[in-house]
């Protein structure tokens, strides 16, 4: 997203700092973008092709992978345009270039907001799976899942356009940052509450007698144990998201709080590194799916074997 970068460059001209801007070579951006695009496309194809994965949780994971695909392809295209501009084959300013830049920024904003909403949807789905297992299929029907995904994608598209259109306003930037922080807090409390209840259930199961009721209770606990393993996987995903995106939003906060401070400028000089972290999030997610979700892992192996045979 170049809107905060442009504002940072304007303040850099006025500041005196001993921290030079860190420049990341374009091949690194291209490599990360190409690998993450391939990985996420494989995840989307795997979920679409395997009927056993046509369940609400995997639909939300597919949505997350689709948003990552948009982010990877958009950032790769942007870097390609910058490479053309550096060699003189494309202007860096002008009406067409500005409009293209707005489209790219809108897609990047949409992928970010979509990732947050996907994590929220996955967290709620895991909560229902673990603690309302008997009513799960009545609560999370595929029809409701489709409606939720429709709302997510529509909301993300509209909010992304508004964010980019009015990003020069401090109010929009503040809303952007607040949305990120509030979403992190909500997801954190959902997962913390799930793990807290899981510990309570574990103690209750351990205290049951070894009769028939105990065996039934342990069967229910094995069901919940599978749900907790899924929740742990998604917690790792959320942690990776927070690590990769937090520096970028710290950059925005610093840009608002101390735009003229040379010490803050030292942090802003790392912006390209922050963008590398941001792009790496789309690279990390599919690796976590492949290693921690057996059904998805086996489907990805079959797809890769088919591709290698061709």
XYZ file of C-alpha atoms in Angstrom:
310
model
C 0.000 0.000 0.000
C 1.678 3.178 -1.100
C -0.601 5.719 0.576
C 1.200 5.513 3.959
C 4.511 5.297 2.123
C 3.843 8.569 0.318
C 3.004 10.292 3.611
C 6.145 8.843 5.172
C 8.250 10.143 2.280
C 6.785 13.619 2.706
C 7.752 13.702 6.385
C 11.160 12.167 5.695
C 12.110 15.198 3.613
C 11.533 17.396 6.672
C 13.245 15.175 9.240
C 16.903 14.748 10.062
C 17.741 11.142 10.828
C 20.809 8.909 10.831
C 18.758 5.875 9.782
C 18.885 5.263 6.021
C 15.923 3.593 4.376
C 16.279 -0.180 4.108
C 15.870 -1.221 0.478
C 14.731 -4.781 -0.217
C 15.746 -6.095 -3.676
C 12.844 -6.660 -6.073
C 13.780 -10.340 -6.688
C 12.936 -11.065 -3.036
C 9.461 -9.573 -3.497
C 8.982 -11.556 -6.703
C 10.130 -14.809 -5.099
C 7.850 -14.469 -2.079
C 4.915 -13.438 -4.259
C 5.347 -16.306 -6.728
C 5.736 -19.014 -4.067
C 2.856 -17.745 -1.913
C 0.603 -17.427 -4.982
C 1.333 -21.044 -5.943
C 0.782 -22.339 -2.415
C -2.533 -20.591 -1.882
C -3.853 -21.586 -5.288
C -3.054 -25.212 -4.419
C -5.000 -24.853 -1.152
C -8.022 -23.420 -2.971
C -7.902 -26.165 -5.621
C -7.473 -28.895 -2.968
C -10.524 -27.749 -1.020
C -12.643 -27.373 -4.148
C -11.678 -30.800 -5.515
C -12.027 -32.870 -2.328
C -15.682 -33.356 -1.343
C -14.610 -34.388 2.161
C -13.376 -30.809 2.616
C -16.719 -29.245 1.685
C -17.441 -28.251 5.284
C -17.840 -24.822 6.906
C -14.362 -24.693 8.453
C -12.654 -25.574 5.176
C -14.858 -23.098 3.323
C -13.551 -20.358 5.627
C -9.987 -21.634 5.160
C -10.558 -21.569 1.382
C -11.764 -17.976 1.711
C -8.627 -17.112 3.690
C -6.458 -18.728 1.008
C -8.348 -16.813 -1.698
C -7.670 -13.513 0.082
C -4.000 -14.518 0.378
C -3.998 -15.287 -3.344
C -5.325 -11.808 -4.098
C -2.683 -10.268 -1.838
C 0.184 -12.256 -3.406
C -0.847 -11.689 -7.018
C -1.549 -7.992 -6.447
C 1.747 -7.316 -4.700
C 3.651 -9.263 -7.352
C 1.952 -7.241 -10.102
C 2.746 -3.999 -8.253
C 6.428 -4.937 -7.992
C 6.424 -5.789 -11.685
C 5.054 -2.333 -12.492
C 7.716 -0.743 -10.266
C 10.406 -2.700 -12.110
C 9.093 -1.396 -15.462
C 9.005 2.136 -14.039
C 12.616 1.881 -12.841
C 13.857 1.042 -16.342
C 11.769 3.795 -17.936
C 9.058 1.689 -19.599
C 6.315 3.031 -17.346
C 5.618 6.434 -15.837
C 5.504 6.729 -12.054
C 2.863 9.443 -12.150
C -0.147 10.244 -14.247
C -3.881 9.596 -14.252
C -3.767 5.949 -15.497
C -0.947 5.089 -13.103
C -2.757 6.714 -10.183
C -5.951 4.797 -10.921
C -4.029 1.536 -11.237
C -2.324 2.301 -7.940
C -5.727 2.840 -6.290
C -6.972 -0.495 -7.649
C -3.890 -2.282 -6.300
C -4.235 -0.620 -2.898
C -7.946 -1.488 -2.798
C -7.194 -5.165 -3.466
C -4.496 -5.198 -0.784
C -6.865 -3.582 1.725
C -9.567 -6.079 0.785
C -7.203 -9.009 1.313
C -6.246 -7.693 4.753
C -9.811 -7.051 5.915
C -10.861 -10.388 4.430
C -8.131 -12.205 6.338
C -9.321 -10.663 9.605
C -12.973 -11.574 8.936
C -11.951 -15.090 7.879
C -10.073 -15.575 11.150
C -13.112 -14.331 13.076
C -15.397 -16.732 11.201
C -12.995 -19.642 11.753
C -12.713 -18.841 15.466
C -16.507 -18.842 15.888
C -16.780 -22.065 13.865
C -14.178 -23.769 16.090
C -16.006 -22.597 19.210
C -19.285 -24.098 17.980
C -17.515 -27.318 16.922
C -15.973 -27.831 20.357
C -18.695 -26.732 22.744
C -21.888 -27.274 20.717
C -20.835 -30.434 18.859
C -24.269 -32.104 18.917
C -25.954 -29.053 17.346
C -23.057 -28.057 15.093
C -24.603 -29.251 11.805
C -27.857 -27.487 12.644
C -26.100 -24.245 13.516
C -23.380 -24.158 10.829
C -25.188 -25.264 7.692
C -23.592 -24.832 4.279
C -26.324 -22.341 3.408
C -25.424 -20.161 6.381
C -21.758 -20.599 5.569
C -22.376 -19.331 2.035
C -24.314 -16.347 3.397
C -21.496 -15.527 5.831
C -18.907 -15.701 3.048
C -21.085 -13.494 0.847
C -21.307 -10.877 3.604
C -17.553 -11.069 4.218
C -16.586 -10.554 0.587
C -19.125 -7.785 0.005
C -18.107 -5.938 3.173
C -14.416 -6.289 2.351
C -14.881 -4.959 -1.174
C -16.836 -1.887 -0.049
C -14.600 -1.096 2.926
C -11.436 -1.464 0.808
C -12.669 1.074 -1.746
C -13.614 3.532 1.007
C -10.286 3.086 2.796
C -8.233 3.819 -0.301
C -10.490 6.664 -1.459
C -10.228 8.503 1.863
C -6.897 7.209 3.182
C -5.409 10.710 3.344
C -7.879 11.409 6.141
C -6.528 10.677 9.619
C -9.983 9.453 10.617
C -9.850 6.619 8.064
C -6.327 5.684 9.107
C -7.387 5.654 12.766
C -10.392 3.461 11.918
C -8.090 1.129 9.993
C -5.737 0.740 12.960
C -8.575 0.453 15.504
C -10.239 -2.248 13.412
C -6.986 -4.224 13.425
C -6.497 -3.909 17.199
C -10.126 -4.662 18.102
C -10.182 -7.697 15.803
C -7.015 -9.050 17.394
C -8.494 -8.617 20.864
C -11.778 -10.358 19.919
C -10.008 -13.327 18.323
C -7.603 -13.591 21.254
C -10.439 -13.731 23.795
C -12.352 -16.320 21.745
C -9.357 -18.644 21.679
C -8.445 -17.959 25.318
C -12.026 -18.753 26.355
C -11.977 -21.970 24.295
C -8.769 -23.230 25.875
C -9.955 -22.245 29.366
C -13.200 -24.210 28.926
C -11.226 -27.100 27.458
C -9.162 -27.359 30.639
C -12.323 -27.364 32.737
C -13.851 -30.128 30.585
C -10.619 -32.145 30.815
C -10.754 -32.052 34.608
C -14.427 -33.061 34.610
C -13.757 -35.986 32.254
C -10.844 -37.153 34.397
C -13.121 -37.158 37.445
C -15.775 -39.391 35.812
C -16.106 -43.059 36.887
C -14.910 -45.760 34.489
C -18.435 -47.012 33.709
C -20.465 -46.632 30.551
C -21.051 -42.954 31.181
C -17.303 -42.502 31.466
C -16.718 -44.186 28.096
C -19.415 -42.015 26.523
C -17.886 -38.952 28.089
C -14.466 -39.925 26.791
C -15.873 -40.395 23.297
C -17.276 -36.880 23.497
C -13.927 -35.672 24.757
C -12.116 -37.307 21.808
C -14.482 -35.350 19.525
C -13.633 -32.190 21.406
C -9.950 -33.135 21.334
C -10.040 -33.180 17.538
C -11.700 -29.774 17.627
C -9.038 -28.476 19.989
C -6.282 -29.661 17.658
C -8.019 -27.728 14.893
C -8.256 -24.718 17.193
C -4.531 -25.019 17.960
C -3.730 -25.008 14.237
C -5.839 -21.909 13.718
C -4.233 -20.270 16.759
C -0.848 -20.767 15.090
C -2.296 -19.223 11.915
C -3.537 -16.254 13.906
C -0.161 -15.848 15.613
C 1.587 -15.816 12.242
C -0.907 -13.222 10.988
C -0.269 -10.979 13.993
C 3.541 -11.216 13.692
C 3.489 -10.464 9.957
C 0.976 -7.604 10.019
C 1.758 -5.895 13.344
C 4.902 -4.021 12.097
C 2.909 -2.489 9.241
C 0.247 -1.175 11.614
C 2.890 -0.016 14.042
C 4.226 2.000 11.104
C 0.793 3.579 10.616
C 0.468 4.380 14.331
C 3.910 5.996 14.405
C 3.047 7.923 11.260
C 0.058 9.442 13.083
C 1.622 9.917 16.513
C 5.103 11.248 15.711
C 5.426 12.144 12.028
C 8.248 14.644 12.672
C 10.314 12.670 15.187
C 13.695 11.404 13.870
C 13.552 8.382 16.214
C 10.217 7.388 14.722
C 11.754 7.877 11.305
C 14.264 5.143 12.144
C 11.378 2.689 12.491
C 9.735 3.946 9.309
C 13.000 3.393 7.433
C 12.271 -0.348 7.773
C 9.009 -0.086 5.846
C 10.084 -2.305 2.943
C 11.088 -4.980 5.441
C 7.610 -4.653 6.977
C 6.118 -5.202 3.522
C 8.224 -8.364 3.171
C 6.761 -9.617 6.460
C 3.277 -8.698 5.252
C 3.772 -10.718 2.053
C 5.322 -13.606 4.003
C 2.020 -14.134 5.803
C 0.509 -15.487 2.587
C 3.572 -17.749 2.311
C 3.310 -19.152 5.854
C -0.424 -19.963 5.986
C -0.486 -22.799 3.404
C 2.542 -24.434 5.032
C 0.609 -24.581 8.316
C -2.424 -26.092 6.536
C -0.275 -28.728 4.829
C 1.544 -29.871 7.946
C -1.234 -29.762 10.547
C -4.479 -30.740 8.754
C -4.183 -34.405 7.618
C -7.059 -34.399 5.089
C -5.789 -31.275 3.399
C -2.209 -32.556 3.516
C -3.123 -35.793 1.728
C -5.147 -33.902 -0.898
C -2.232 -31.557 -1.596
C 0.078 -34.569 -1.994
C -2.275 -36.124 -4.546
C -2.488 -32.871 -6.498
C 1.295 -32.460 -6.522
C 1.779 -36.069 -7.646
C -0.695 -35.539 -10.502
C 1.122 -32.374 -11.559
C 4.527 -34.097 -11.446
C 3.276 -37.022 -13.584
C 2.168 -34.592 -16.277
